Coordinates of C-alpha atoms in Angstrom, one line a residue:
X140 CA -19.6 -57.7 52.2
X141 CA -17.7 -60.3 50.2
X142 CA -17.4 -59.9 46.4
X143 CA -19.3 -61.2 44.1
X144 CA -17.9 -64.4 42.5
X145 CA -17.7 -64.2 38.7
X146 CA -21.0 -65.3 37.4
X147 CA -23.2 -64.6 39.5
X148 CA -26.5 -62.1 39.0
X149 CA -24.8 -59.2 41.1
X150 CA -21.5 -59.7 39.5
X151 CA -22.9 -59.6 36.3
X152 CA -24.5 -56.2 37.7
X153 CA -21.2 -54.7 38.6
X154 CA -19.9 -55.1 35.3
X155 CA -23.2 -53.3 33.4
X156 CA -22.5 -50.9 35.7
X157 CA -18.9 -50.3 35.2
X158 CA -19.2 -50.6 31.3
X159 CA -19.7 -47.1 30.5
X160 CA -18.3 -43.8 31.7
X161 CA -18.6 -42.8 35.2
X162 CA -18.5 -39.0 37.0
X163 CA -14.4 -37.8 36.7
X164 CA -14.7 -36.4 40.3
X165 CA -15.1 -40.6 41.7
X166 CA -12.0 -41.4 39.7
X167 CA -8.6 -42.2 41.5
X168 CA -5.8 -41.7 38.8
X169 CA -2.9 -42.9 41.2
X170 CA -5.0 -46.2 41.8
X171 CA -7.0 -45.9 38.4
X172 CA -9.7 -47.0 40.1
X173 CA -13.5 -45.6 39.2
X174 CA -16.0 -45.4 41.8
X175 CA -19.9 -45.4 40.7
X176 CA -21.0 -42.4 43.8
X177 CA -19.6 -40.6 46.3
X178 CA -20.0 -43.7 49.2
X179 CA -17.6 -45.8 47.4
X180 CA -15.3 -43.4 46.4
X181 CA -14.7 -42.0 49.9
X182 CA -14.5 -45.8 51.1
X183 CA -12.1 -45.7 48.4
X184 CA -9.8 -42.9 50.0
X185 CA -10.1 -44.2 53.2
X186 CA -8.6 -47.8 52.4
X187 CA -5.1 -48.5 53.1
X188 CA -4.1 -49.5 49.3
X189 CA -5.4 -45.3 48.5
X190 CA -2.8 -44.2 51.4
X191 CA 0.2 -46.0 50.0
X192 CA -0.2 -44.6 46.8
X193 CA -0.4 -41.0 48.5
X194 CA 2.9 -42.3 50.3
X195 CA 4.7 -42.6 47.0
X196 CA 3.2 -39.4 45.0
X197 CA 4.3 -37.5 48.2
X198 CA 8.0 -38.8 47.2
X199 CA 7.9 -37.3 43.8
X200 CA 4.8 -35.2 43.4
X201 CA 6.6 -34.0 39.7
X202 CA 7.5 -36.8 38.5
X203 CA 4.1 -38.7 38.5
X204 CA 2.1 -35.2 36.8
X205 CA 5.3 -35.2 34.2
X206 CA 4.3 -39.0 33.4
X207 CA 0.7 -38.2 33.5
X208 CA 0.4 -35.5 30.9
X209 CA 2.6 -36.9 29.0
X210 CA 0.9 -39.9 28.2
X211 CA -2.8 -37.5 27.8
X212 CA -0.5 -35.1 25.4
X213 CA 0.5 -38.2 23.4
X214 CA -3.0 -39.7 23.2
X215 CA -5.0 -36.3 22.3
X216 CA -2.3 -35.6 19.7
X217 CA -2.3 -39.3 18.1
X218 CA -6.2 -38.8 17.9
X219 CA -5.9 -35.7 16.5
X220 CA -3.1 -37.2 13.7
X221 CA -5.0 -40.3 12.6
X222 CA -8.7 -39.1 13.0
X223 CA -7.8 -35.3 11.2
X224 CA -4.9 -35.4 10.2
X225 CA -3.8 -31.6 8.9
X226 CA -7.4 -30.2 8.9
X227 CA -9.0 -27.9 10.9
X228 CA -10.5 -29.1 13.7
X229 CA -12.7 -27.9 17.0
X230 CA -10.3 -28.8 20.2
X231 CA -13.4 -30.0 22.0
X232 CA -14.4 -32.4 19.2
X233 CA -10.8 -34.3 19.3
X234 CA -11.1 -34.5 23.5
X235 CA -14.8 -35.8 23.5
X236 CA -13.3 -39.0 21.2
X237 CA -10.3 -38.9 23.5
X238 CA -12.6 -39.6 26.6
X239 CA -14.8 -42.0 25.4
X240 CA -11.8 -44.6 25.9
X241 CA -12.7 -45.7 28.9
X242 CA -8.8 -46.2 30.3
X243 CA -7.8 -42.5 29.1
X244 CA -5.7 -40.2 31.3
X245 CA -8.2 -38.1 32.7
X246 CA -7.3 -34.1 32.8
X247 CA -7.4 -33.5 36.2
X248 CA -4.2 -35.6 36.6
X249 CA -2.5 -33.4 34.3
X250 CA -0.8 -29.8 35.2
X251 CA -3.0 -28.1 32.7
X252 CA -6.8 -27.2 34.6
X253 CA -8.6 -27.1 31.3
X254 CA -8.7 -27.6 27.4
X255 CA -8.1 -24.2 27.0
X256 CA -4.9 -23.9 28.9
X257 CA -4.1 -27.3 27.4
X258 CA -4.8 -26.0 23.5
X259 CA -2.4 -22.5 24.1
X260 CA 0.2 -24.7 25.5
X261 CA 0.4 -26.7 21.5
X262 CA 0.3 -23.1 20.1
X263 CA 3.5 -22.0 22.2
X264 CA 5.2 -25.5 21.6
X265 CA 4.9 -25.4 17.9
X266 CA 3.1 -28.9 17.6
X267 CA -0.7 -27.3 16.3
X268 CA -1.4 -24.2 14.9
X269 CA -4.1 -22.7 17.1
X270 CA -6.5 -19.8 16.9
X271 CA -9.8 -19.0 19.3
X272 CA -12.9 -18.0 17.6
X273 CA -16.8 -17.5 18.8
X274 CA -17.3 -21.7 18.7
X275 CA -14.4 -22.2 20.3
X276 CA -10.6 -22.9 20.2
X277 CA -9.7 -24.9 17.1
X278 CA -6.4 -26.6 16.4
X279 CA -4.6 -27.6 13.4
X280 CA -1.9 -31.0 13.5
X281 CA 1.9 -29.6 12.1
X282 CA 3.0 -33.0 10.3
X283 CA 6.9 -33.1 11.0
X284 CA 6.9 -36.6 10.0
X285 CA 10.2 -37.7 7.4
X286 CA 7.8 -38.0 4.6
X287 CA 6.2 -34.8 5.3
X288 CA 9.3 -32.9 5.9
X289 CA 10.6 -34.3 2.2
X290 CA 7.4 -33.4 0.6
X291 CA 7.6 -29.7 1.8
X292 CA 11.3 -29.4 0.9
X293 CA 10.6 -30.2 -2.8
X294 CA 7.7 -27.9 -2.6
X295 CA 9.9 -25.0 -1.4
X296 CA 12.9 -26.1 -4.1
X297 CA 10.2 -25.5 -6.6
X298 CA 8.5 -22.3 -5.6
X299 CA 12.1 -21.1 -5.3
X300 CA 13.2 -22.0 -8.6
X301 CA 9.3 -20.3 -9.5
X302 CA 10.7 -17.2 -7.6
X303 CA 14.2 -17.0 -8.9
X304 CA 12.5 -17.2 -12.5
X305 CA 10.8 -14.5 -11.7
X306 CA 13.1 -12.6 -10.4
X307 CA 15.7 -12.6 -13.2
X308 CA 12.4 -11.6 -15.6
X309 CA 12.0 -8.7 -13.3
X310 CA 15.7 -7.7 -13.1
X311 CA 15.4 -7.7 -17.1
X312 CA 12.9 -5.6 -16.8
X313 CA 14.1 -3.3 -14.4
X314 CA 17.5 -2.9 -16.5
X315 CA 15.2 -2.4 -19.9
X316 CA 13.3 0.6 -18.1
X317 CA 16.8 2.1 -17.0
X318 CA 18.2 1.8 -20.2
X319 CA 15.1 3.7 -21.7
X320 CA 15.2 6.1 -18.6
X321 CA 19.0 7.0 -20.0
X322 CA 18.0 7.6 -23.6
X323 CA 15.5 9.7 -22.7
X324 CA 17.9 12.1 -20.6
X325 CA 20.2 11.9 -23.3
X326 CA 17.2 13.5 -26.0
X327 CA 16.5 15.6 -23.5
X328 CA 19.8 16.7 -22.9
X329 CA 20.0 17.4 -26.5
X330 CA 16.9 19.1 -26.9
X331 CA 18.0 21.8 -24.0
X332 CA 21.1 22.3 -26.4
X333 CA 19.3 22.7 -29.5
X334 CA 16.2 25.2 -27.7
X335 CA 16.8 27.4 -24.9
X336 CA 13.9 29.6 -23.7
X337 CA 14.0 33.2 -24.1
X338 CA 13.3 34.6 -20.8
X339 CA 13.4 38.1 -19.8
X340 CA 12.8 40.0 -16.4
X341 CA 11.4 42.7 -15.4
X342 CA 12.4 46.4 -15.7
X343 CA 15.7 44.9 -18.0
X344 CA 16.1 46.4 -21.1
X345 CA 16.4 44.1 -24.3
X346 CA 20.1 44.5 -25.7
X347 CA 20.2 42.9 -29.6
X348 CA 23.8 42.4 -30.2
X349 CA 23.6 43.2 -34.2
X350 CA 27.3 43.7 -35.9
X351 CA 27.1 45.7 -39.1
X352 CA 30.1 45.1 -41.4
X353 CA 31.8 47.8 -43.2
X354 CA 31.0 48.2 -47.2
X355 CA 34.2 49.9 -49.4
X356 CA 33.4 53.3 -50.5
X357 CA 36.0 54.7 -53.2
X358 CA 34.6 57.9 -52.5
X359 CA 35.9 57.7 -48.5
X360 CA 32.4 59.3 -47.5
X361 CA 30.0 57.2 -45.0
X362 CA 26.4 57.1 -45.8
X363 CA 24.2 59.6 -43.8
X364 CA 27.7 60.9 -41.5
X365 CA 30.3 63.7 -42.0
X366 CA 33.4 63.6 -43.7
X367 CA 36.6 65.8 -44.3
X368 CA 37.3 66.0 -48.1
X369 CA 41.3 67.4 -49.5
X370 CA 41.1 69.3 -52.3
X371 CA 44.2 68.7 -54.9
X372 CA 44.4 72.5 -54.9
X373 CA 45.5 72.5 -51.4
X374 CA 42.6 74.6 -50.1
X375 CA 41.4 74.1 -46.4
X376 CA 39.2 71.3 -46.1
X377 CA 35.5 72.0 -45.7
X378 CA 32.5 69.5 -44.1
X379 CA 30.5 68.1 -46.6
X380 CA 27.0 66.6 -45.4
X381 CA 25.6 63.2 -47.9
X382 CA 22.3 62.7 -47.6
X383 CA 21.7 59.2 -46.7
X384 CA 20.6 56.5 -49.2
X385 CA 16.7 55.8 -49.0
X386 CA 15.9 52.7 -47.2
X387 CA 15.8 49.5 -49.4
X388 CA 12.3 48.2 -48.4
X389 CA 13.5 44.6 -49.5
X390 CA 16.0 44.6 -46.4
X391 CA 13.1 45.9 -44.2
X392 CA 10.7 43.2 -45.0
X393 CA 13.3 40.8 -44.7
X394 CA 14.7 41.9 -41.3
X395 CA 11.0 41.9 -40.3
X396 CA 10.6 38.2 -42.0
X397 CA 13.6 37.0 -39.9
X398 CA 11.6 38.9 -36.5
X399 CA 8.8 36.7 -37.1
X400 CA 10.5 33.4 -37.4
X401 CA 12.3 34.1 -34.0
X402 CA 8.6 34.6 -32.8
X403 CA 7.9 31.4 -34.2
X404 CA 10.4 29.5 -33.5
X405 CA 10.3 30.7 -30.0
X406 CA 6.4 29.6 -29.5
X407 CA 7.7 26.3 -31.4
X408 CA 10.2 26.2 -28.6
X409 CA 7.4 26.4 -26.0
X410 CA 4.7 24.8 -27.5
X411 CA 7.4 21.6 -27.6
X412 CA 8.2 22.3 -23.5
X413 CA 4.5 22.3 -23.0
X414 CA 3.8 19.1 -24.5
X415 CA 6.9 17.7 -22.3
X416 CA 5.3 18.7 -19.0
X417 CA 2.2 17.1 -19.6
X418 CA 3.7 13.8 -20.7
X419 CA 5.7 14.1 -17.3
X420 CA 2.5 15.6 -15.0
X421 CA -0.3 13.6 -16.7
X422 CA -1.3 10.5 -13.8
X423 CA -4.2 8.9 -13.7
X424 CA -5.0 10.3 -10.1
X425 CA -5.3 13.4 -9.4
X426 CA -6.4 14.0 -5.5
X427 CA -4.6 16.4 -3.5
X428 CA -4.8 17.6 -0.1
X429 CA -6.9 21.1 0.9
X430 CA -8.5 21.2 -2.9
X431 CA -12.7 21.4 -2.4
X432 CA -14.5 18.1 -4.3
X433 CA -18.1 17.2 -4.7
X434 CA -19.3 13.6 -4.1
X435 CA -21.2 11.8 -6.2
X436 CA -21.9 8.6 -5.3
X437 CA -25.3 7.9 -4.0
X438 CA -23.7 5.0 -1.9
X439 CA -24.0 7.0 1.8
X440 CA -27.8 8.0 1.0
X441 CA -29.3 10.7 -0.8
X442 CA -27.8 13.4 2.5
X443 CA -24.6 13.3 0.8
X444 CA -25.1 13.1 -2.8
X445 CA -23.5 16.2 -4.5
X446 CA -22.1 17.6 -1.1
X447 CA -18.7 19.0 -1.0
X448 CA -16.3 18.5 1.1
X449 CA -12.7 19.5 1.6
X450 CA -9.8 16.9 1.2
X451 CA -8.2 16.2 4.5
X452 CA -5.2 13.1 3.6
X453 CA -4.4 11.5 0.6
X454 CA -4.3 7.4 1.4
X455 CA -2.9 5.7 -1.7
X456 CA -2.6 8.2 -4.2
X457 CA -6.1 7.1 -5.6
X458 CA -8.1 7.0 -2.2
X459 CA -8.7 10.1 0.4
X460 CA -10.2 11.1 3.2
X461 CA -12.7 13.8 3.2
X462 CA -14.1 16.0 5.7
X463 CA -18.2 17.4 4.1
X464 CA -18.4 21.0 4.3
X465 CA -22.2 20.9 5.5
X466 CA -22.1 17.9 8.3
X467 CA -18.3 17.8 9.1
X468 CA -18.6 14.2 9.0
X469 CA -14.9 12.2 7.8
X470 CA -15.2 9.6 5.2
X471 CA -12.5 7.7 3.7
X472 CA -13.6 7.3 -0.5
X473 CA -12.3 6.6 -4.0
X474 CA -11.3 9.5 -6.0
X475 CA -13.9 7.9 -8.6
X476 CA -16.8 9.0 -6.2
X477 CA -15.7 12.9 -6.4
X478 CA -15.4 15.6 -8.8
X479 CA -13.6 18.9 -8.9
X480 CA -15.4 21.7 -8.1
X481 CA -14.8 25.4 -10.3
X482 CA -14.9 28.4 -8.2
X483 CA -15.9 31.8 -9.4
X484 CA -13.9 34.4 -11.4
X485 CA -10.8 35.7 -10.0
X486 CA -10.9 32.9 -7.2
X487 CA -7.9 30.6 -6.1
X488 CA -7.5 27.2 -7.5
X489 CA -4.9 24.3 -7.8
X490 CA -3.7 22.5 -11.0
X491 CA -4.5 18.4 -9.7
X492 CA -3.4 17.4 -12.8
X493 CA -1.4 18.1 -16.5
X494 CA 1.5 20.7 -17.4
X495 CA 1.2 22.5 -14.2
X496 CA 0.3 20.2 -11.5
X497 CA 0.7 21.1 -8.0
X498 CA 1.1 24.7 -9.0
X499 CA -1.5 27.5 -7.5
X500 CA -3.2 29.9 -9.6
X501 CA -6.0 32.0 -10.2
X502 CA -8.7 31.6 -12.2
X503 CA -9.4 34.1 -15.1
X504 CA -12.0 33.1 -17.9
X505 CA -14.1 30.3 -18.7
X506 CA -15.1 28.6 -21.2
X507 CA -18.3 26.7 -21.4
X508 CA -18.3 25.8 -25.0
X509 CA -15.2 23.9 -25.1
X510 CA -15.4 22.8 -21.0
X511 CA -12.0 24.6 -20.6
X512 CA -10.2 27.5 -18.5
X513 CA -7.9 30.1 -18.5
X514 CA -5.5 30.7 -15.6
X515 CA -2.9 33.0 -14.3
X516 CA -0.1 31.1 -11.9
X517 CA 0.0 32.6 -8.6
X518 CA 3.3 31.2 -7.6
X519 CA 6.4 29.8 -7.5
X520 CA 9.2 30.5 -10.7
X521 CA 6.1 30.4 -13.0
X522 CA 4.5 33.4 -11.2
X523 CA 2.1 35.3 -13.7
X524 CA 2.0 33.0 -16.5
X525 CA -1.4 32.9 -18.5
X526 CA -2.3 29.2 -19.2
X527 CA -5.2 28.8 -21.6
X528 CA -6.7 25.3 -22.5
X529 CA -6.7 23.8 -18.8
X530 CA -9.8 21.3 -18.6
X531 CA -12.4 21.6 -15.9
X532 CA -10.9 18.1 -14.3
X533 CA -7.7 19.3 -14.4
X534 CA -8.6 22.3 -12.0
X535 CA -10.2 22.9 -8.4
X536 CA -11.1 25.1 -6.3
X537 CA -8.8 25.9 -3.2
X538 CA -9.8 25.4 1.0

């Protein structure tokens, strides 16, 4: 059958027909010709102009898929610059535009087999940031045009000169808090010179070191001792016993005045080492592994309000994961959610917070009035050491 001259009702047909897009699989790439069904397009292989073509792909198979998704690659990602430029965009969106040109390089011509292989291949070469989700792979353009490339640079010259800013502020800083850190060992290295804690072990006797300085007596006697007295007569020498002097009570109520301000000053002395310990050990968190808490959060349900539980880890400092005594279920929770808990008399406890935190001890009185404790130190240098005052917060009871 001829074809149909240009005019006429059928050729007028043909090109209705041809106007929009046909079925990819009755597409010839290497002739770029479109068949409308599967008659024409295996008359289509079959003719000679189909076999020379084959002839010269044969040749260089490589070279012709090279050209080929090239010229798809460059298409997809011009669509993709002009139409979206640096916005997010679904992959499929950008390649249903693509194909509705009717002279576009159809995929199958290309080395890639699908979109999605196509997509992964712009992530690895740098040219689209790419990331799959449940909709689909979606695809963001990297502009590396000159303009683009100038723009970021000033934007990184100013965030750097943001950063360097910063940076010296925070070096000030950091050399303020060292200098303060210095003065502070300095005053404390003056305070250990000034105070020294009177410490005394066990079984040791105390040894006062008192030197008593020698008063002139014309007479040559000593008060309260023995002497030898030489008569002018020459006659033998004979003991004599004094009887002491009576005891000034003046002297004794001032050696005992000087007694109690060493007392005094000694508690001064402690009183002042106290205060430094909590300044040092006071933090605003206070959880610590093995210690027994209650939670009190109503968050998990009503099953483990006011439970208690043991504290497995510490994440954080302020956050910890707990294991509840009752269920053995793990949680992981703010230390605003828990309390400490306060064990019987004479039970084990550890110091979470204050003067002695981190140190074991054992708990000893309690009192209710002013929500406070008194405890013994079960370990370490400070072994038996009564500590009165503690607050319930401060103090919980042991795994």
């Amino acid at each position: 059958m001829g074809k149909a001259e240009v005019g006429t009702p059928k050729y007028l047909a043909n090109k209705m027909k041809a106007k929009g897009l046909q079925k990819l699989r009755w597409y010839c790439q290497m002739c770029q010709k479109q068949c409308r069904d599967e008659n024409g397009f295996k008359c289509h292989t079959t003719s000679e102009a189909h076999q020379r073509q084959l002839l010269l792909f044969a040749d260089t198979p490589g070279k012709f898929i090279y050209s080929f998704s090239k010229e798809f690659s460059d298409g997809y990602m011009e669509l993709l610059r002009r139409r979206f430029g640096t916005k997010r965009v679904a992959a499929n969106k950008i390649y249903q535009e693509y194909i509705a040109d009717k002279n576009h390089i159809h995929m199958n011509a290309t080395r890639w087999l699908t979109l999605s292989d196509y997509v992964k291949w712009l992530g690895r070469s740098g040219q689209c940031v790419v990331d799959e989700t449940e909709k689909g792979w979606f695809v963001t353009y990297i502009d590396r045009s000159p303009e683009a490339m100038e723009a970021q640079n000033k934007l990184d010259k100013k965030e750097k000169m943001e950063k360097d800013d910063q940076e010296r502020m925070m070096e000030f800083i950091e050399k303020q808090i060292e200098k303060a850190k210095k003065s502070e060992k300095k005053d404390e290295l003056s305070e250990d010179e000034k105070y020294t804690e009177f410490v005394r072990y066990e079984d040791e006797p105390v040894v006062l070191g008192i030197k008593l300085e020698k008063k002139f007596n014309p007479k040559g006697t000593a008060l309260g001792r023995s002497c030898l007295l030489k008569r002018p007569s020459g006659e033998e020498d004979e003991k004599v016993f004094k009887k002491p002097r009576p005891v000034d009570r003046a002297s004794s109520s001032s050696s005992s005045s000087s007694s109690t301000s060493n007392t005094s000053a000694l508690s001064e002395i402690m009183r002042m080492e106290e205060i430094k310990k909590e300044k040092q050990n006071r933090k605003d968190y206070w959880l610590t592994e093995g210690i027994i808490v209650k939670f009190v959060d109503k968050s998990l349900g009503e099953k483990f309000y006011k439970q208690k539980a043991v504290v497995l880890e510490v994440i954080d400092k302020y956050r910890g994961k707990i294991k509840f005594l009752e269920t053995g279920e793990k949680v992981k929770v703010d230390q605003a959610h828990l309390e400490t808990v306060i064990p019987a008399l004479d039970k084990p406890v550890r110091v979470v917070n204050g003067a002695y935190r981190g140190n074991e001890a054992i708990l000893k009185k309690l009192d209710e009035k002013n929500f406070c404790v008194t405890v013994e130190i079960s370990r370490g240098p400070l072994k038996g050491r009564i500590v009165e005052g503690v607050q319930y917060e401060d103090i919980s009871k042991m795994q």
